[in-house]
């Protein structure tokens, strides 16, 4: 049987099923090609001098790595000329990036974390790109980057596509256009993404959890209770032994859950409470929540479904609990909802 490439999958979603527009198909193909370029740069590592600090901070006050900046530039350059976008926003940029006047503007907005897993970049551990696509509201003010921020402030339920690429032993692209979740693997010789799994389903139950245990003393009572119960194992109230896996790159931790189930938590803690949480809503929590729900899992802050949050700023942070449905519902219930 002929290989099903990403291009073919998207064509079927557009032409045969009518799920996406031709512009959205084009947009996703361009993002996938940018991910291939990022994958090549990461693959060269120290040979190309791309490792190490960039010597600058991003808007969140985090030190940027050279590969953070390079990945951001690759995504901006790839996406600005095609005529499918109105504006882009990124973890690495304070304000939205408007499509330059010399190019036509389209109807979509793209947000991304160009390279997620900063602490793993220089140590040859899996990292990735996360992206989310929204429609630009009619009549949105795109006259300045400051004015354009308002167009992005839409709840996650408004996403028309979301995905992530993992740069690990293989480069994979995980995508949803609201019609289930599909996994594509990069054939490095052919230079194309090939469909390797469709209709991904996250098992409702699990025995595996992912959380940064170093933050335990800062967590709130419901998460303390839940993790304590998991650690109590067979003899505890949950009646089974759990295992822990924590990569420290959200893309890799979520990808494990997509593959075999599990629960991922970056909950509210006293260290990050003032800023609302650790992970960013628009380009980390929302795209992952859309993918996880499309795969039959659940995603909450502990108090609210992530996709229902009405954002009030572009770089807003939120607590994240996602993965196997029964486990997410349990810990959410412990928060008193
Ligand atoms: P980044 O986007 O700067 O890489 O930060 C997000 C990352 C996630 O990938 C990961 O889940 C988390 O931050 C790890 O943070 P920490 O090591 O502080 O627990
Ligand atoms: Mg990130």
XYZ file of C-alpha atoms and ligand atoms in Angstrom:
357
model
C 0.000 0.000 0.000
C 1.185 3.477 -0.806
C 2.648 5.443 2.085
C 0.294 8.026 3.501
C 2.260 11.214 3.721
C 1.297 14.252 5.773
C 0.393 16.007 2.498
C -1.989 13.199 1.587
C -3.544 13.088 5.063
C -4.166 16.837 4.922
C -5.566 16.632 1.396
C -8.030 13.976 2.553
C -9.050 16.090 5.563
C -9.611 19.026 3.212
C -10.967 17.569 -0.037
C -12.710 14.374 1.070
C -13.885 15.231 4.583
C -14.128 19.020 4.390
C -12.642 19.350 7.886
C -10.004 21.949 6.967
C -9.605 24.716 4.387
C -6.885 24.770 1.738
C -5.230 27.633 3.620
C -5.114 25.625 6.841
C -3.681 22.663 4.930
C -0.979 24.951 3.514
C -0.287 26.429 6.968
C 0.202 23.002 8.575
C 2.480 21.865 5.735
C 4.635 24.960 6.219
C 4.825 24.437 9.987
C 5.831 20.809 9.369
C 8.626 21.911 7.040
C 9.845 24.399 9.640
C 9.905 21.525 12.160
C 12.034 19.519 9.726
C 14.505 22.412 9.519
C 14.595 22.666 13.318
C 15.143 18.906 13.489
C 18.133 19.210 11.134
C 19.677 22.040 13.198
C 19.209 20.079 16.437
C 20.650 16.957 14.805
C 23.896 18.794 14.006
C 24.252 19.973 17.608
C 27.808 20.803 18.569
C 29.008 20.251 14.972
C 27.175 23.387 13.877
C 27.890 25.443 16.988
C 24.176 25.727 17.795
C 24.365 24.640 21.442
C 24.710 26.973 24.431
C 23.317 30.271 25.584
C 22.170 32.993 23.198
C 23.170 35.663 25.722
C 19.650 37.155 25.865
C 16.452 36.782 27.933
C 12.923 36.309 26.604
C 9.852 38.240 27.769
C 9.383 35.814 30.663
C 12.885 36.611 31.935
C 14.227 33.181 30.941
C 17.720 32.863 29.436
C 17.395 31.966 25.760
C 19.454 29.193 24.218
C 20.871 29.631 20.722
C 18.468 26.935 19.514
C 15.466 28.747 21.056
C 16.286 31.804 18.963
C 17.131 29.813 15.825
C 13.904 27.775 16.043
C 11.852 30.930 16.516
C 13.485 32.504 13.429
C 12.883 29.355 11.351
C 9.160 29.380 12.214
C 8.780 33.116 11.548
C 10.625 32.994 8.201
C 8.711 29.917 7.039
C 5.282 31.321 7.855
C 5.295 34.996 6.999
C 5.233 34.903 3.182
C 2.491 32.342 2.445
C -0.574 34.569 2.698
C -2.331 32.215 5.127
C -1.591 34.090 8.367
C -2.689 37.354 9.928
C -0.113 37.246 12.755
C 2.039 34.953 14.868
C 2.924 34.866 18.561
C 5.676 32.953 20.317
C 7.048 32.170 23.755
C 10.227 33.904 22.638
C 8.623 37.227 21.638
C 7.044 39.826 23.874
C 4.486 40.950 21.279
C 2.821 39.353 18.240
C 4.730 39.308 14.961
C 2.687 40.915 12.200
C 2.937 39.704 8.616
C 5.170 42.257 6.836
C 3.326 44.617 4.466
C 5.035 43.156 1.395
C 3.187 39.856 1.906
C -0.566 39.128 1.702
C -2.432 38.488 4.951
C -4.615 35.450 5.648
C -7.286 34.483 8.135
C -5.315 32.453 10.683
C -3.291 33.157 13.807
C -0.407 30.895 14.776
C 1.102 30.608 18.253
C 4.105 28.468 19.142
C 6.686 27.453 21.657
C 9.487 27.062 19.108
C 11.623 24.798 21.271
C 10.100 23.337 24.409
C 12.264 21.737 27.073
C 14.960 24.393 27.444
C 16.814 22.550 30.178
C 17.231 19.528 27.891
C 18.534 21.348 24.794
C 22.248 21.025 25.479
C 22.166 17.533 26.989
C 20.865 15.527 24.016
C 17.486 14.739 25.566
C 14.186 14.982 23.645
C 12.827 18.485 23.045
C 10.110 19.747 20.716
C 7.991 22.420 19.049
C 4.378 23.079 20.129
C 1.904 25.016 17.979
C -1.720 26.137 17.974
C -3.863 27.669 15.209
C -6.794 30.059 15.740
C -8.945 32.011 13.322
C -8.359 35.733 13.338
C -11.600 37.486 14.407
C -13.232 39.600 11.674
C -12.242 43.224 11.908
C -9.388 42.547 14.369
C -7.046 45.503 14.826
C -3.706 44.400 13.387
C -2.310 47.905 12.975
C 0.399 47.425 15.620
C 1.816 44.420 17.492
C 0.358 45.861 20.733
C -3.132 46.110 19.222
C -2.883 42.633 17.670
C -2.594 40.890 21.061
C -6.387 41.106 21.557
C -7.043 38.942 18.482
C -5.199 36.033 20.115
C -7.167 36.082 23.380
C -9.555 33.245 22.516
C -10.299 30.135 24.588
C -8.699 26.828 23.595
C -12.050 25.559 22.318
C -11.585 27.987 19.398
C -8.433 26.222 18.137
C -8.773 24.842 14.593
C -5.540 22.847 14.708
C -2.798 22.043 17.185
C 0.252 19.864 17.262
C 3.752 19.248 18.432
C 6.960 17.828 17.016
C 9.261 15.754 19.200
C 12.951 15.785 18.321
C 14.015 12.493 19.890
C 15.502 9.272 18.534
C 12.966 9.850 15.750
C 11.336 13.123 14.778
C 7.568 12.793 15.077
C 4.738 15.224 14.399
C 1.512 14.807 16.342
C -1.444 16.656 14.896
C -5.111 17.325 15.399
C -7.448 19.315 13.172
C -10.367 18.372 15.415
C -10.788 14.974 13.763
C -8.804 12.779 16.150
C -5.052 12.662 16.620
C -2.599 11.451 13.987
C 1.110 10.688 14.370
C 3.608 11.235 11.547
C 7.213 10.072 11.597
C 9.897 11.935 9.666
C 11.574 9.751 7.053
C 14.962 11.435 7.159
C 16.051 10.053 3.768
C 12.904 11.116 1.938
C 12.554 14.325 3.946
C 8.815 13.818 4.450
C 6.482 13.025 7.321
C 4.715 9.662 6.951
C 1.532 8.732 8.811
C 2.413 6.046 11.359
C -0.645 6.094 13.645
C -4.195 7.368 13.410
C -7.040 7.797 15.889
C -4.714 7.807 18.895
C -6.532 6.816 22.101
C -5.148 7.470 25.570
C -6.159 4.659 27.951
C -8.572 5.927 30.640
C -6.549 4.333 33.444
C -2.836 4.308 34.083
C -0.102 3.327 36.510
C 2.361 6.014 35.448
C 2.675 9.621 36.578
C 4.880 12.561 35.574
C 5.516 15.454 37.942
C 8.577 17.355 39.119
C 8.872 15.803 42.587
C 11.420 18.446 43.596
C 8.477 20.840 43.958
C 6.525 18.582 46.320
C 6.748 20.876 49.334
C 5.229 23.740 47.307
C 2.111 21.883 46.058
C -1.437 22.427 47.271
C -3.231 19.837 49.432
C -5.202 18.072 46.620
C -2.037 17.260 44.644
C -0.194 16.250 47.837
C -3.048 13.854 48.572
C -3.161 12.365 45.072
C 0.603 11.849 44.714
C 0.731 10.434 48.247
C -1.972 7.930 47.330
C -0.098 6.884 44.180
C 3.075 6.422 46.194
C 1.195 4.278 48.715
C 0.758 1.752 45.884
C -1.175 -1.502 46.207
C -1.663 -1.057 49.940
C -3.037 2.487 49.506
C -6.524 3.705 48.514
C -5.813 3.448 44.769
C -4.933 -0.247 45.114
C -2.157 -0.405 42.535
C 1.559 0.288 42.240
C 2.520 3.304 40.133
C 5.741 4.172 38.335
C 7.118 7.666 37.786
C 8.624 9.073 34.561
C 9.700 12.695 34.207
C 11.693 13.916 31.202
C 11.333 17.625 31.944
C 10.321 18.452 28.369
C 6.533 18.768 28.210
C 6.513 17.491 24.624
C 8.283 14.275 25.580
C 6.239 13.730 28.737
C 2.978 14.305 26.840
C 4.127 12.104 23.984
C 4.666 9.190 26.358
C 1.095 9.686 27.560
C -0.165 9.779 23.948
C 1.653 6.515 23.353
C 0.737 4.458 26.430
C -1.276 6.605 28.853
C -0.296 8.334 32.068
C -0.902 11.562 33.924
C 1.210 14.718 33.569
C 1.017 17.453 36.159
C 2.538 20.886 36.459
C 0.124 21.961 39.193
C -0.258 25.252 40.959
C 2.406 25.623 43.650
C 3.437 28.340 46.056
C 6.495 29.192 43.901
C 4.468 29.996 40.767
C 1.112 30.941 42.316
C 1.580 34.670 41.786
C 2.055 34.185 38.051
C -0.813 31.670 37.771
C 1.297 28.536 37.207
C 4.396 27.474 35.302
C 3.268 26.518 31.798
C 1.921 28.972 29.257
C -1.726 28.749 28.200
C -1.676 29.865 24.565
C 1.191 27.790 23.173
C 1.716 24.997 25.723
C -1.424 24.132 27.710
C -4.089 24.797 25.053
C -2.576 22.846 22.141
C -1.716 19.927 24.443
C -5.209 19.991 25.991
C -6.817 19.956 22.515
C -4.686 16.972 21.467
C -5.271 15.084 24.719
C -9.059 15.591 24.553
C -9.084 14.533 20.904
C -7.348 11.328 22.027
C -10.024 10.639 24.672
C -8.073 12.036 27.636
C -8.801 15.024 29.864
C -6.994 18.272 30.692
C -7.767 20.593 33.613
C -6.080 23.119 35.847
C -7.413 21.138 38.824
C -10.289 23.597 39.003
C -11.381 24.112 35.401
C -11.192 22.508 31.953
C -8.145 24.098 30.286
C -9.884 24.619 26.929
C -12.613 26.734 28.595
C -10.236 29.365 29.994
C -10.794 32.832 28.557
C -7.251 34.225 28.303
C -6.563 37.784 29.407
C -2.994 37.987 28.208
C -0.825 36.375 25.564
C 1.800 34.929 27.883
C -0.654 33.857 30.593
C 0.402 30.876 32.708
C -1.846 28.119 34.039
C -1.603 24.945 36.139
C -1.768 21.810 33.958
C -3.073 18.323 34.783
C -3.628 16.125 31.731
C -3.680 12.582 30.401
C -5.629 9.432 31.262
C -9.213 10.505 31.893
C -10.010 8.641 35.131
C -6.830 9.864 36.829
C -7.327 13.485 35.734
C -10.934 13.365 36.941
C -9.813 11.963 40.296
C -7.265 14.669 41.054
C -9.640 17.345 39.748
C -12.314 16.023 42.119
C -9.813 16.315 44.971
C -9.707 20.059 44.239
C -13.370 20.126 45.285
C -15.118 20.363 41.943
P 10.321 25.987 28.373
O 9.204 26.249 27.415
O 11.118 27.206 28.709
O 11.191 24.846 27.952
O 9.628 25.574 29.777
C 8.647 24.603 29.801
C 9.159 23.332 30.434
C 8.311 22.142 30.131
O 8.714 21.528 28.969
C 8.544 21.261 31.335
O 7.418 20.485 31.639
C 8.815 22.257 32.425
O 9.142 23.497 31.810
C 9.954 21.844 33.290
O 10.230 22.869 34.178
P 11.099 22.585 35.507
O 12.352 21.902 35.057
O 11.311 23.954 36.088
O 10.245 21.732 36.397
Mg 7.816 25.373 26.643
